Amino acid sequence: MAPQRLLLLFIFLFYFSSFPSTARFITGPSSPTDLVSDGISTVKNPPFLSLKPLFSAEESCEQTYGFLPCTTTVLGNLFLIIVYGYLMFLAATYLSNGSELLLEILGPGIVGGLFLPILGALPDAMLILVSGLSGTAETAQDQVSVGMGLLAGSTVMLLTVIWGSCVVVGRCDIRDSVAVDGTITKGFHLTETGVSTDIWTCYAASIMAISIIPFVIVQLPQVLNSTSGRHLAVLIALIISVSMLVSYCVYQVFQPWIQRRRLAFAKHKHVISGILRHLKKQAFGKLLTEDGEPNTEIIRKLFETIDENRDGHLSPSELKALIIGIRFEEIDFDKEDAVMKVMADFDTSLDSYIQEEEFVKGITKWINEAKQTGGAYLEPNAGTFKFIDQFHQQTKREHALLGSEEQSDEVVEHVENPRWISFKAVLMLLLGTLIAAAFADPLVDAVDNFSTATSIPSFFISFIALPLATNSSEAVSAIIFATRKKQRTASLTFSELYGAVTMNNVLCLSVFLALVYVRGLTWDFSSEVLVILIVCIVMGAFASFRTTFPLWTCSIAYILYPFSLALVYVLDYVFGWS
């Protein structure tokens, strides 16, 4: 069934289920002489069988916007939560799909780095905003726990259940500590299957771990048991959170440009290492002396070998012939660009030719750089140094860790009918934004009413249920993307997860702190903050220092989810933390 039809069905049932209903107590005969009874009695002490907690609506409820249905019953509010949750899921889906379409047209940069991360966090931000704007300050203080539960629940769900599921479905065979794209022959082996990401994903995890700083600042007065500095701590944390939000968006805008520069530099280093290794093999003697220093005599002989026309200098065409003859099979790069960069390294006289002395100085410089990077290791039983080979292997790995240049291209390939796609993308973004803005408040009210009717703390409802609505489209998209079983798609998948958590920690927290500060609310969320800190620090540290994740690592993520829920319950309702 199409989403639109489901939506109409939900709204139809929605209105009919919310009408006030009454229930009657079913009793036995009113007197021993009665032969027939209609079941209605006016006894003062009704029997234990009563349907009132589920279906009675004797208490009045306040309609959101003055016309949306409301109820005080358990089943009624549960139904409302499901309907409003589906609408928030629909909003998140429209925002996600519209973002992808817009990214196809405009590419990364301002759109991919600034616009889309904010739109992705919009449903959560809307729910947090309305949770603190409703009614009086006392009402807002009561309902703001819904926003805090959503914030903590979204962060925990993204880094535990969804993160672990992406490792499971995206696993490939691990060879030489790297997951091989599209290869899965070892089933569910805990150590020999897993996923690999690029170095940019590690940076994203590090940024996510740093983004918890505002939580630490706002929590300091509670840690120090101080009541006078709480309002000031909220203001300082708000300023830092907004500053980090702006900094993160600026980084996202310039990240594609930074990535292209890093990739170009890595390719140039690979060309250098390839030329050095080639010259080492072609040298008429040892390229290095016994003490590991460049052998200038051998380097001059190599110059004469490369100088095919014997004119005493190397032209760009001779240099290009050298690079083509090496046959770099590991990395594809622009040969003309490589020649220009090598010429720039050697041609200090700027005459577009490489003289013999320039060649000797250039090769000597390269050898010294390789020695610093690869280390001067002496090959056993050979009496020669192998740091050039070490340098070559390291440049290959560095390029692999930086990922494919396809991720950083700003110029998007030609798209058919871009105007229609742009219109469709903007329409979906507007529709998703309107739905999220319209139904965030009713959802918060339904959660609060359900909490009152069942005596279940609203935090746990919002911690478990609401993230399913606001993050479900991201979860499905991430898991489907991970099933492609490639390093590039795995890198994008995990980077998006870390980016979503970062936006929670800066954008959503900024909204939350602004509400607390402006409305004069009390910050009493020690256990929730502790859970966010534990999960972000554990997963952030775990993902910041490694690029390959064997299958067993998903168990850490899966264990963290029930641990987080249990920790909040124990701290709040056993030890009485606030």
PDB file of N, CA and C in Angstrom, residues 136-214:
ATOM      1  N   THR A 136       3.109  26.067  30.370  1.00  0.00           N
ATOM      2  CA  THR A 136       3.867  26.802  31.371  1.00  0.00           C
ATOM      3  C   THR A 136       5.250  26.198  31.545  1.00  0.00           C
ATOM      4  N   ALA A 137       6.062  26.869  32.373  1.00  0.00           N
ATOM      5  CA  ALA A 137       7.412  26.364  32.634  1.00  0.00           C
ATOM      6  C   ALA A 137       7.352  25.003  33.330  1.00  0.00           C
ATOM      7  N   GLU A 138       6.341  24.808  34.189  1.00  0.00           N
ATOM      8  CA  GLU A 138       6.215  23.519  34.871  1.00  0.00           C
ATOM      9  C   GLU A 138       5.875  22.415  33.882  1.00  0.00           C
ATOM     10  N   THR A 139       4.974  22.726  32.938  1.00  0.00           N
ATOM     11  CA  THR A 139       4.631  21.742  31.908  1.00  0.00           C
ATOM     12  C   THR A 139       5.830  21.445  31.013  1.00  0.00           C
ATOM     13  N   ALA A 140       6.548  22.493  30.640  1.00  0.00           N
ATOM     14  CA  ALA A 140       7.718  22.315  29.794  1.00  0.00           C
ATOM     15  C   ALA A 140       8.784  21.481  30.512  1.00  0.00           C
ATOM     16  N   GLN A 141       8.967  21.723  31.809  1.00  0.00           N
ATOM     17  CA  GLN A 141       9.942  20.948  32.574  1.00  0.00           C
ATOM     18  C   GLN A 141       9.582  19.477  32.591  1.00  0.00           C
ATOM     19  N   ASP A 142       8.282  19.194  32.621  1.00  0.00           N
ATOM     20  CA  ASP A 142       7.825  17.811  32.621  1.00  0.00           C
ATOM     21  C   ASP A 142       8.002  17.170  31.247  1.00  0.00           C
ATOM     22  N   GLN A 143       7.670  17.935  30.197  1.00  0.00           N
ATOM     23  CA  GLN A 143       7.709  17.363  28.854  1.00  0.00           C
ATOM     24  C   GLN A 143       9.114  17.365  28.243  1.00  0.00           C
ATOM     25  N   VAL A 144      10.027  18.170  28.782  1.00  0.00           N
ATOM     26  CA  VAL A 144      11.349  18.261  28.189  1.00  0.00           C
ATOM     27  C   VAL A 144      12.106  16.939  28.317  1.00  0.00           C
ATOM     28  N   SER A 145      11.677  16.078  29.235  1.00  0.00           N
ATOM     29  CA  SER A 145      12.306  14.759  29.336  1.00  0.00           C
ATOM     30  C   SER A 145      12.074  13.937  28.080  1.00  0.00           C
ATOM     31  N   VAL A 146      10.973  14.245  27.358  1.00  0.00           N
ATOM     32  CA  VAL A 146      10.734  13.568  26.073  1.00  0.00           C
ATOM     33  C   VAL A 146      11.837  13.931  25.082  1.00  0.00           C
ATOM     34  N   GLY A 147      12.166  15.222  25.032  1.00  0.00           N
ATOM     35  CA  GLY A 147      13.241  15.652  24.134  1.00  0.00           C
ATOM     36  C   GLY A 147      14.577  15.069  24.521  1.00  0.00           C
ATOM     37  N   MET A 148      14.866  15.002  25.817  1.00  0.00           N
ATOM     38  CA  MET A 148      16.130  14.427  26.256  1.00  0.00           C
ATOM     39  C   MET A 148      16.181  12.931  25.969  1.00  0.00           C
ATOM     40  N   GLY A 149      15.048  12.256  26.149  1.00  0.00           N
ATOM     41  CA  GLY A 149      15.012  10.835  25.819  1.00  0.00           C
ATOM     42  C   GLY A 149      15.248  10.574  24.356  1.00  0.00           C
ATOM     43  N   LEU A 150      14.663  11.432  23.492  1.00  0.00           N
ATOM     44  CA  LEU A 150      14.878  11.297  22.046  1.00  0.00           C
ATOM     45  C   LEU A 150      16.338  11.537  21.698  1.00  0.00           C
ATOM     46  N   LEU A 151      16.942  12.575  22.286  1.00  0.00           N
ATOM     47  CA  LEU A 151      18.335  12.897  21.990  1.00  0.00           C
ATOM     48  C   LEU A 151      19.257  11.743  22.380  1.00  0.00           C
ATOM     49  N   ALA A 152      19.069  11.225  23.596  1.00  0.00           N
ATOM     50  CA  ALA A 152      19.903  10.107  24.048  1.00  0.00           C
ATOM     51  C   ALA A 152      19.603   8.839  23.261  1.00  0.00           C
ATOM     52  N   GLY A 153      18.313   8.576  23.023  1.00  0.00           N
ATOM     53  CA  GLY A 153      17.943   7.359  22.307  1.00  0.00           C
ATOM     54  C   GLY A 153      18.446   7.342  20.879  1.00  0.00           C
ATOM     55  N   SER A 154      18.379   8.494  20.186  1.00  0.00           N
ATOM     56  CA  SER A 154      18.875   8.559  18.803  1.00  0.00           C
ATOM     57  C   SER A 154      20.373   8.293  18.751  1.00  0.00           C
ATOM     58  N   THR A 155      21.111   8.929  19.659  1.00  0.00           N
ATOM     59  CA  THR A 155      22.564   8.738  19.686  1.00  0.00           C
ATOM     60  C   THR A 155      22.920   7.287  19.958  1.00  0.00           C
ATOM     61  N   VAL A 156      22.281   6.709  20.959  1.00  0.00           N
ATOM     62  CA  VAL A 156      22.593   5.327  21.330  1.00  0.00           C
ATOM     63  C   VAL A 156      22.201   4.371  20.220  1.00  0.00           C
ATOM     64  N   MET A 157      21.029   4.573  19.612  1.00  0.00           N
ATOM     65  CA  MET A 157      20.579   3.652  18.561  1.00  0.00           C
ATOM     66  C   MET A 157      21.501   3.708  17.342  1.00  0.00           C
ATOM     67  N   LEU A 158      21.903   4.901  16.930  1.00  0.00           N
ATOM     68  CA  LEU A 158      22.767   5.030  15.755  1.00  0.00           C
ATOM     69  C   LEU A 158      24.105   4.344  15.963  1.00  0.00           C
ATOM     70  N   LEU A 159      24.673   4.452  17.173  1.00  0.00           N
ATOM     71  CA  LEU A 159      26.016   3.928  17.425  1.00  0.00           C
ATOM     72  C   LEU A 159      26.031   2.498  17.916  1.00  0.00           C
ATOM     73  N   THR A 160      24.889   1.921  18.175  1.00  0.00           N
ATOM     74  CA  THR A 160      24.857   0.546  18.682  1.00  0.00           C
ATOM     75  C   THR A 160      24.141  -0.388  17.709  1.00  0.00           C
ATOM     76  N   VAL A 161      22.827  -0.331  17.698  1.00  0.00           N
ATOM     77  CA  VAL A 161      22.051  -1.273  16.882  1.00  0.00           C
ATOM     78  C   VAL A 161      22.340  -1.084  15.392  1.00  0.00           C
ATOM     79  N   ILE A 162      22.266   0.159  14.925  1.00  0.00           N
ATOM     80  CA  ILE A 162      22.465   0.398  13.493  1.00  0.00           C
ATOM     81  C   ILE A 162      23.929   0.185  13.108  1.00  0.00           C
ATOM     82  N   TRP A 163      24.864   0.653  13.930  1.00  0.00           N
ATOM     83  CA  TRP A 163      26.290   0.472  13.656  1.00  0.00           C
ATOM     84  C   TRP A 163      26.632  -1.020  13.573  1.00  0.00           C
ATOM     85  N   GLY A 164      26.184  -1.787  14.553  1.00  0.00           N
ATOM     86  CA  GLY A 164      26.470  -3.228  14.547  1.00  0.00           C
ATOM     87  C   GLY A 164      25.838  -3.936  13.369  1.00  0.00           C
ATOM     88  N   SER A 165      24.616  -3.542  12.995  1.00  0.00           N
ATOM     89  CA  SER A 165      23.940  -4.174  11.853  1.00  0.00           C
ATOM     90  C   SER A 165      24.681  -3.885  10.554  1.00  0.00           C
ATOM     91  N   CYS A 166      25.243  -2.695  10.417  1.00  0.00           N
ATOM     92  CA  CYS A 166      26.010  -2.365   9.212  1.00  0.00           C
ATOM     93  C   CYS A 166      27.278  -3.214   9.110  1.00  0.00           C
ATOM     94  N   VAL A 167      27.894  -3.526  10.242  1.00  0.00           N
ATOM     95  CA  VAL A 167      29.065  -4.412  10.226  1.00  0.00           C
ATOM     96  C   VAL A 167      28.661  -5.809   9.786  1.00  0.00           C
ATOM     97  N   VAL A 168      27.511  -6.285  10.279  1.00  0.00           N
ATOM     98  CA  VAL A 168      27.058  -7.645   9.952  1.00  0.00           C
ATOM     99  C   VAL A 168      26.733  -7.770   8.469  1.00  0.00           C
ATOM    100  N   VAL A 169      25.914  -6.859   7.945  1.00  0.00           N
ATOM    101  CA  VAL A 169      25.474  -6.998   6.549  1.00  0.00           C
ATOM    102  C   VAL A 169      26.550  -6.567   5.565  1.00  0.00           C
ATOM    103  N   GLY A 170      27.514  -5.743   5.990  1.00  0.00           N
ATOM    104  CA  GLY A 170      28.538  -5.264   5.070  1.00  0.00           C
ATOM    105  C   GLY A 170      29.836  -6.042   5.117  1.00  0.00           C
ATOM    106  N   ARG A 171      29.885  -7.120   5.899  1.00  0.00           N
ATOM    107  CA  ARG A 171      31.143  -7.855   6.107  1.00  0.00           C
ATOM    108  C   ARG A 171      31.655  -8.484   4.811  1.00  0.00           C
ATOM    109  N   CYS A 172      32.978  -8.492   4.671  1.00  0.00           N
ATOM    110  CA  CYS A 172      33.683  -9.178   3.583  1.00  0.00           C
ATOM    111  C   CYS A 172      34.855  -9.937   4.193  1.00  0.00           C
ATOM    112  N   ASP A 173      35.488 -10.774   3.392  1.00  0.00           N
ATOM    113  CA  ASP A 173      36.672 -11.485   3.870  1.00  0.00           C
ATOM    114  C   ASP A 173      37.797 -10.489   4.153  1.00  0.00           C
ATOM    115  N   ILE A 174      38.500 -10.693   5.259  1.00  0.00           N
ATOM    116  CA  ILE A 174      39.617  -9.827   5.632  1.00  0.00           C
ATOM    117  C   ILE A 174      40.920 -10.512   5.241  1.00  0.00           C
ATOM    118  N   ARG A 175      41.707  -9.808   4.432  1.00  0.00           N
ATOM    119  CA  ARG A 175      43.027 -10.303   4.026  1.00  0.00           C
ATOM    120  C   ARG A 175      44.042  -9.194   4.255  1.00  0.00           C
ATOM    121  N   ASP A 176      45.115  -9.531   4.920  1.00  0.00           N
ATOM    122  CA  ASP A 176      46.158  -8.550   5.239  1.00  0.00           C
ATOM    123  C   ASP A 176      45.568  -7.329   5.963  1.00  0.00           C
ATOM    124  N   SER A 177      44.657  -7.622   6.898  1.00  0.00           N
ATOM    125  CA  SER A 177      44.033  -6.599   7.754  1.00  0.00           C
ATOM    126  C   SER A 177      43.135  -5.641   7.000  1.00  0.00           C
ATOM    127  N   VAL A 178      42.702  -5.988   5.784  1.00  0.00           N
ATOM    128  CA  VAL A 178      41.814  -5.143   4.999  1.00  0.00           C
ATOM    129  C   VAL A 178      40.695  -6.005   4.429  1.00  0.00           C
ATOM    130  N   ALA A 179      39.458  -5.525   4.502  1.00  0.00           N
ATOM    131  CA  ALA A 179      38.325  -6.242   3.933  1.00  0.00           C
ATOM    132  C   ALA A 179      38.362  -6.142   2.409  1.00  0.00           C
ATOM    133  N   VAL A 180      38.211  -7.272   1.748  1.00  0.00           N
ATOM    134  CA  VAL A 180      38.274  -7.340   0.285  1.00  0.00           C
ATOM    135  C   VAL A 180      36.889  -7.064  -0.284  1.00  0.00           C
ATOM    136  N   ASP A 181      36.783  -6.070  -1.157  1.00  0.00           N
ATOM    137  CA  ASP A 181      35.493  -5.669  -1.716  1.00  0.00           C
ATOM    138  C   ASP A 181      34.764  -6.841  -2.365  1.00  0.00           C
ATOM    139  N   GLY A 182      33.487  -7.000  -1.990  1.00  0.00           N
ATOM    140  CA  GLY A 182      32.609  -7.962  -2.655  1.00  0.00           C
ATOM    141  C   GLY A 182      32.953  -9.413  -2.461  1.00  0.00           C
ATOM    142  N   THR A 183      33.855  -9.738  -1.550  1.00  0.00           N
ATOM    143  CA  THR A 183      34.267 -11.131  -1.349  1.00  0.00           C
ATOM    144  C   THR A 183      33.822 -11.605   0.028  1.00  0.00           C
ATOM    145  N   ILE A 184      32.956 -12.621   0.061  1.00  0.00           N
ATOM    146  CA  ILE A 184      32.513 -13.183   1.328  1.00  0.00           C
ATOM    147  C   ILE A 184      32.432 -14.704   1.185  1.00  0.00           C
ATOM    148  N   THR A 185      33.489 -15.382   1.580  1.00  0.00           N
ATOM    149  CA  THR A 185      33.560 -16.845   1.481  1.00  0.00           C
ATOM    150  C   THR A 185      33.646 -17.508   2.849  1.00  0.00           C
ATOM    151  N   LYS A 186      33.804 -16.700   3.914  1.00  0.00           N
ATOM    152  CA  LYS A 186      34.024 -17.264   5.250  1.00  0.00           C
ATOM    153  C   LYS A 186      32.828 -17.095   6.175  1.00  0.00           C
ATOM    154  N   GLY A 187      31.666 -16.791   5.579  1.00  0.00           N
ATOM    155  CA  GLY A 187      30.440 -16.738   6.349  1.00  0.00           C
ATOM    156  C   GLY A 187      30.464 -15.704   7.455  1.00  0.00           C
ATOM    157  N   PHE A 188      30.240 -16.187   8.683  1.00  0.00           N
ATOM    158  CA  PHE A 188      30.176 -15.296   9.844  1.00  0.00           C
ATOM    159  C   PHE A 188      31.393 -15.476  10.740  1.00  0.00           C
ATOM    160  N   HIS A 189      32.553 -15.638  10.145  1.00  0.00           N
ATOM    161  CA  HIS A 189      33.778 -15.782  10.936  1.00  0.00           C
ATOM    162  C   HIS A 189      34.042 -14.488  11.699  1.00  0.00           C
ATOM    163  N   LEU A 190      34.267 -14.603  13.005  1.00  0.00           N
ATOM    164  CA  LEU A 190      34.346 -13.425  13.870  1.00  0.00           C
ATOM    165  C   LEU A 190      35.584 -12.579  13.620  1.00  0.00           C
ATOM    166  N   THR A 191      36.683 -13.190  13.209  1.00  0.00           N
ATOM    167  CA  THR A 191      37.932 -12.436  13.042  1.00  0.00           C
ATOM    168  C   THR A 191      38.369 -12.297  11.591  1.00  0.00           C
ATOM    169  N   GLU A 192      37.914 -13.173  10.702  1.00  0.00           N
ATOM    170  CA  GLU A 192      38.364 -13.143   9.323  1.00  0.00           C
ATOM    171  C   GLU A 192      37.352 -12.535   8.364  1.00  0.00           C
ATOM    172  N   THR A 193      36.258 -12.008   8.892  1.00  0.00           N
ATOM    173  CA  THR A 193      35.315 -11.228   8.088  1.00  0.00           C
ATOM    174  C   THR A 193      35.050  -9.913   8.817  1.00  0.00           C
ATOM    175  N   GLY A 194      34.690  -8.894   8.047  1.00  0.00           N
ATOM    176  CA  GLY A 194      34.432  -7.582   8.639  1.00  0.00           C
ATOM    177  C   GLY A 194      34.348  -6.515   7.569  1.00  0.00           C
ATOM    178  N   VAL A 195      34.451  -5.258   7.965  1.00  0.00           N
ATOM    179  CA  VAL A 195      34.378  -4.138   7.027  1.00  0.00           C
ATOM    180  C   VAL A 195      35.610  -3.250   7.205  1.00  0.00           C
ATOM    181  N   SER A 196      35.958  -2.547   6.127  1.00  0.00           N
ATOM    182  CA  SER A 196      37.058  -1.579   6.168  1.00  0.00           C
ATOM    183  C   SER A 196      36.552  -0.234   5.695  1.00  0.00           C
ATOM    184  N   THR A 197      37.086   0.827   6.287  1.00  0.00           N
ATOM    185  CA  THR A 197      36.713   2.187   5.921  1.00  0.00           C
ATOM    186  C   THR A 197      37.970   2.986   5.577  1.00  0.00           C
ATOM    187  N   ASP A 198      37.773   4.210   5.101  1.00  0.00           N
ATOM    188  CA  ASP A 198      38.918   5.058   4.785  1.00  0.00           C
ATOM    189  C   ASP A 198      39.269   5.942   5.981  1.00  0.00           C
ATOM    190  N   ILE A 199      40.324   6.716   5.833  1.00  0.00           N
ATOM    191  CA  ILE A 199      40.825   7.529   6.934  1.00  0.00           C
ATOM    192  C   ILE A 199      39.863   8.668   7.263  1.00  0.00           C
ATOM    193  N   TRP A 200      39.055   9.114   6.283  1.00  0.00           N
ATOM    194  CA  TRP A 200      38.101  10.192   6.529  1.00  0.00           C
ATOM    195  C   TRP A 200      37.031   9.754   7.513  1.00  0.00           C
ATOM    196  N   THR A 201      36.703   8.470   7.493  1.00  0.00           N
ATOM    197  CA  THR A 201      35.732   7.948   8.448  1.00  0.00           C
ATOM    198  C   THR A 201      36.293   8.001   9.859  1.00  0.00           C
ATOM    199  N   CYS A 202      37.588   7.755  10.007  1.00  0.00           N
ATOM    200  CA  CYS A 202      38.227   7.899  11.323  1.00  0.00           C
ATOM    201  C   CYS A 202      38.148   9.338  11.799  1.00  0.00           C
ATOM    202  N   TYR A 203      38.361  10.279  10.872  1.00  0.00           N
ATOM    203  CA  TYR A 203      38.255  11.696  11.240  1.00  0.00           C
ATOM    204  C   TYR A 203      36.829  12.029  11.688  1.00  0.00           C
ATOM    205  N   ALA A 204      35.833  11.471  10.992  1.00  0.00           N
ATOM    206  CA  ALA A 204      34.435  11.717  11.366  1.00  0.00           C
ATOM    207  C   ALA A 204      34.145  11.182  12.762  1.00  0.00           C
ATOM    208  N   ALA A 205      34.709  10.014  13.092  1.00  0.00           N
ATOM    209  CA  ALA A 205      34.522   9.445  14.431  1.00  0.00           C
ATOM    210  C   ALA A 205      35.202  10.309  15.485  1.00  0.00           C
ATOM    211  N   SER A 206      36.361  10.839  15.170  1.00  0.00           N
ATOM    212  CA  SER A 206      37.065  11.712  16.118  1.00  0.00           C
ATOM    213  C   SER A 206      36.279  12.987  16.376  1.00  0.00           C
ATOM    214  N   ILE A 207      35.725  13.572  15.301  1.00  0.00           N
ATOM    215  CA  ILE A 207      34.907  14.776  15.456  1.00  0.00           C
ATOM    216  C   ILE A 207      33.685  14.476  16.319  1.00  0.00           C
ATOM    217  N   MET A 208      33.082  13.315  16.110  1.00  0.00           N
ATOM    218  CA  MET A 208      31.922  12.917  16.921  1.00  0.00           C
ATOM    219  C   MET A 208      32.294  12.845  18.394  1.00  0.00           C
ATOM    220  N   ALA A 209      33.454  12.267  18.698  1.00  0.00           N
ATOM    221  CA  ALA A 209      33.878  12.155  20.094  1.00  0.00           C
ATOM    222  C   ALA A 209      34.133  13.538  20.704  1.00  0.00           C
ATOM    223  N   ILE A 210      34.682  14.453  19.906  1.00  0.00           N
ATOM    224  CA  ILE A 210      34.948  15.806  20.408  1.00  0.00           C
ATOM    225  C   ILE A 210      33.657  16.571  20.648  1.00  0.00           C
ATOM    226  N   SER A 211      32.611  16.246  19.902  1.00  0.00           N
ATOM    227  CA  SER A 211      31.358  17.001  19.990  1.00  0.00           C
ATOM    228  C   SER A 211      30.630  16.827  21.312  1.00  0.00           C
ATOM    229  N   ILE A 212      31.112  15.952  22.201  1.00  0.00           N
ATOM    230  CA  ILE A 212      30.446  15.762  23.495  1.00  0.00           C
ATOM    231  C   ILE A 212      30.885  16.816  24.515  1.00  0.00           C
ATOM    232  N   ILE A 213      31.800  17.696  24.138  1.00  0.00           N
ATOM    233  CA  ILE A 213      32.315  18.701  25.076  1.00  0.00           C
ATOM    234  C   ILE A 213      31.198  19.531  25.716  1.00  0.00           C
ATOM    235  N   PRO A 214      30.200  20.020  24.964  1.00  0.00           N
ATOM    236  CA  PRO A 214      29.125  20.785  25.626  1.00  0.00           C
ATOM    237  C   PRO A 214      28.395  19.998  26.708  1.00  0.00           C
TER     238      PRO A 214
END
